[in-house]
Coordinates of C-alpha atoms in Angstrom, one line a residue:
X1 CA -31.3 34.6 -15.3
X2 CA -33.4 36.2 -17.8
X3 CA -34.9 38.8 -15.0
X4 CA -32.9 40.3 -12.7
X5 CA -35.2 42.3 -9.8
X6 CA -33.3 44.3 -7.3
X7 CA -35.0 45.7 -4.6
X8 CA -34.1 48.6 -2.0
X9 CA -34.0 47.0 1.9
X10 CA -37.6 48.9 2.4
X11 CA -39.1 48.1 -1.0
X12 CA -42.2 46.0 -0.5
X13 CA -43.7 43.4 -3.2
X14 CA -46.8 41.7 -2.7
X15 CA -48.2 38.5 -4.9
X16 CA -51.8 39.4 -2.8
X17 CA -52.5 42.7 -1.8
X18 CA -50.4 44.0 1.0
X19 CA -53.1 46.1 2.2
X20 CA -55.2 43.5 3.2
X21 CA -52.0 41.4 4.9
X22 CA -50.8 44.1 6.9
X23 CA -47.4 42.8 7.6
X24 CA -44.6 44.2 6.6
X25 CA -42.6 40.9 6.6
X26 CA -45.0 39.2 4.1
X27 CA -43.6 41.7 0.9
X28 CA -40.2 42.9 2.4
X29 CA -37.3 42.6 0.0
X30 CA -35.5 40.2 2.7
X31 CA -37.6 38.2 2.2
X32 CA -38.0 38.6 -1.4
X33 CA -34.1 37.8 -1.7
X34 CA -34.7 34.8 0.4
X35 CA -37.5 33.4 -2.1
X36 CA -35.6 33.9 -5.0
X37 CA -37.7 36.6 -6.3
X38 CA -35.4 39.4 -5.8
X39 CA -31.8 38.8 -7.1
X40 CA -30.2 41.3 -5.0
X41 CA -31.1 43.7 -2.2
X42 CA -29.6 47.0 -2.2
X43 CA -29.4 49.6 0.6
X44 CA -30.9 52.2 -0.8
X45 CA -31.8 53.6 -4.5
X46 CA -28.5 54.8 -4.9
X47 CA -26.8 51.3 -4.4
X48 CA -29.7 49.5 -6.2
X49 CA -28.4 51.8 -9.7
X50 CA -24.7 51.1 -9.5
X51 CA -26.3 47.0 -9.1
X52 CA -27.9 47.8 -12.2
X53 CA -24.8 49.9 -13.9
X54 CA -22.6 46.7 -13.1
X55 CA -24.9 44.3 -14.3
X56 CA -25.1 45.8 -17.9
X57 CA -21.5 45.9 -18.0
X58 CA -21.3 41.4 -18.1
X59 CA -23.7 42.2 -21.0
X60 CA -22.8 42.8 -24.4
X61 CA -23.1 45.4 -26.6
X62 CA -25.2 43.7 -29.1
X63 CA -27.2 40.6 -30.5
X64 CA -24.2 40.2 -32.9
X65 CA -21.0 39.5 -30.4
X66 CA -19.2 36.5 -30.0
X67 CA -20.4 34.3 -27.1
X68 CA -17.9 33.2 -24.6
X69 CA -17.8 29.8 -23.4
X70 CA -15.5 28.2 -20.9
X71 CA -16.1 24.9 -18.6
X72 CA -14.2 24.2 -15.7
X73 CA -13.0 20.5 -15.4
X74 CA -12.0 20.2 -11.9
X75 CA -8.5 17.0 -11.3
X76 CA -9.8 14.0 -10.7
X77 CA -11.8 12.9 -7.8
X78 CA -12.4 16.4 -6.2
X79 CA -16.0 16.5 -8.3
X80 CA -17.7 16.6 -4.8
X81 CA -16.9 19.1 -2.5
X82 CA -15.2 21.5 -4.5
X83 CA -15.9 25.2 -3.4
X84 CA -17.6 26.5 -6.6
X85 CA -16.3 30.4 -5.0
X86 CA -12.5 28.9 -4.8
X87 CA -13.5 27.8 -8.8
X88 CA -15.2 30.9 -9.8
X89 CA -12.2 32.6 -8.2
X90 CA -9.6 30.4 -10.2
X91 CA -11.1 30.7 -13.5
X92 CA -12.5 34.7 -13.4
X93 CA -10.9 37.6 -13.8
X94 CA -10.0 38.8 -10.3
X95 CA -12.4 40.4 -8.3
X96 CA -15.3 39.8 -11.4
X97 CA -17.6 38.1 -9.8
X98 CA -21.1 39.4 -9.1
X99 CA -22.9 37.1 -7.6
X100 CA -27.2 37.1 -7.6
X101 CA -29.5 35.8 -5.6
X102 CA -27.0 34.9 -2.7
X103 CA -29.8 34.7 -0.1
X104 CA -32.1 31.7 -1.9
X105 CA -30.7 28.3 -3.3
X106 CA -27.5 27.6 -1.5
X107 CA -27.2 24.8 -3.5
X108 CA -26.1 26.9 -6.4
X109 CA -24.3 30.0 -6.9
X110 CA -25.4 32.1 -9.9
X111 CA -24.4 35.2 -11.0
X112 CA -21.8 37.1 -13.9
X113 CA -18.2 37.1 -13.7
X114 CA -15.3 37.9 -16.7
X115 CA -12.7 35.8 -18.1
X116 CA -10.0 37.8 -19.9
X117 CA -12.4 41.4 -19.4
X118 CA -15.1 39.4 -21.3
X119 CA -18.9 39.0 -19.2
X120 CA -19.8 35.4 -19.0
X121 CA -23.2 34.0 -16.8
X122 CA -21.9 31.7 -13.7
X123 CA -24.1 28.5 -12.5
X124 CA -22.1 26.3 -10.3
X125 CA -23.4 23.2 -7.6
X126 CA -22.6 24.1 -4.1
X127 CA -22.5 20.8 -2.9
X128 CA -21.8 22.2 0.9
X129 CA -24.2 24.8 0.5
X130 CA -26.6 22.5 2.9
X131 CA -30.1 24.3 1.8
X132 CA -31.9 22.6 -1.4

């Protein structure tokens, strides 16, 4: 997670000149989410700067802050097939949770959450999320 790109539903991004594609669905921001190179797809510019506002809040103030760490342990022999979101929602903060990049890798769910008001960075295995 060291980039974060959040693009508007109409936004366009193209890794070869659009121009010269012509299609719309080649650089959309669909399927930018869907590719993993957008982490989030807002509705419009307004939504994509209150993404952005809530984003900098996991982060903190400075280089000189204490780093949070906490690991989730689950009871013994529910490793597999534990819902990393019933997890997330067990060990965060209520209602914390930000997740990023919801439409690529199903197989994991990334994103920032809090534990006792402070931001920490979520990677969990979704081992039913079916699409590796």
């Amino acid at each position: 997670m060291s980039d974060v790109v959040i693009m508007v539903e109409d936004a366009q991004m193209y890794v070869t000149a659009g121009s010269i594609l012509g299609d719309k669905k080649v650089g959309g921001a669909k399927l930018a989410a869907e590719n993993g190179t957008a982490a989030y797809v807002a509705k419009d510019e307004a939504d994509a700067f209150l993404k952005v506002a809530e984003l900098i809040s996991y982060l903190p103030q400075n280089n000189l802050a204490a780093p949070l760490f906490a690991e989730y342990v689950p009871a013994t022999g529910t490793v597999n097939g534990t819902d990393p979101y019933e997890v997330i929602g067990a060990v965060a903060d209520a209602d914390s949770f930000c997740e990023l990049y919801a439409d690529n890798a199903k197989c994991a769910v990334v994103g920032f959450a809090r534990i006792n008001g402070a931001g920490v960075g979520v990677v969990a295995t979704n081992t039913e999320g079916g699409k590796l």
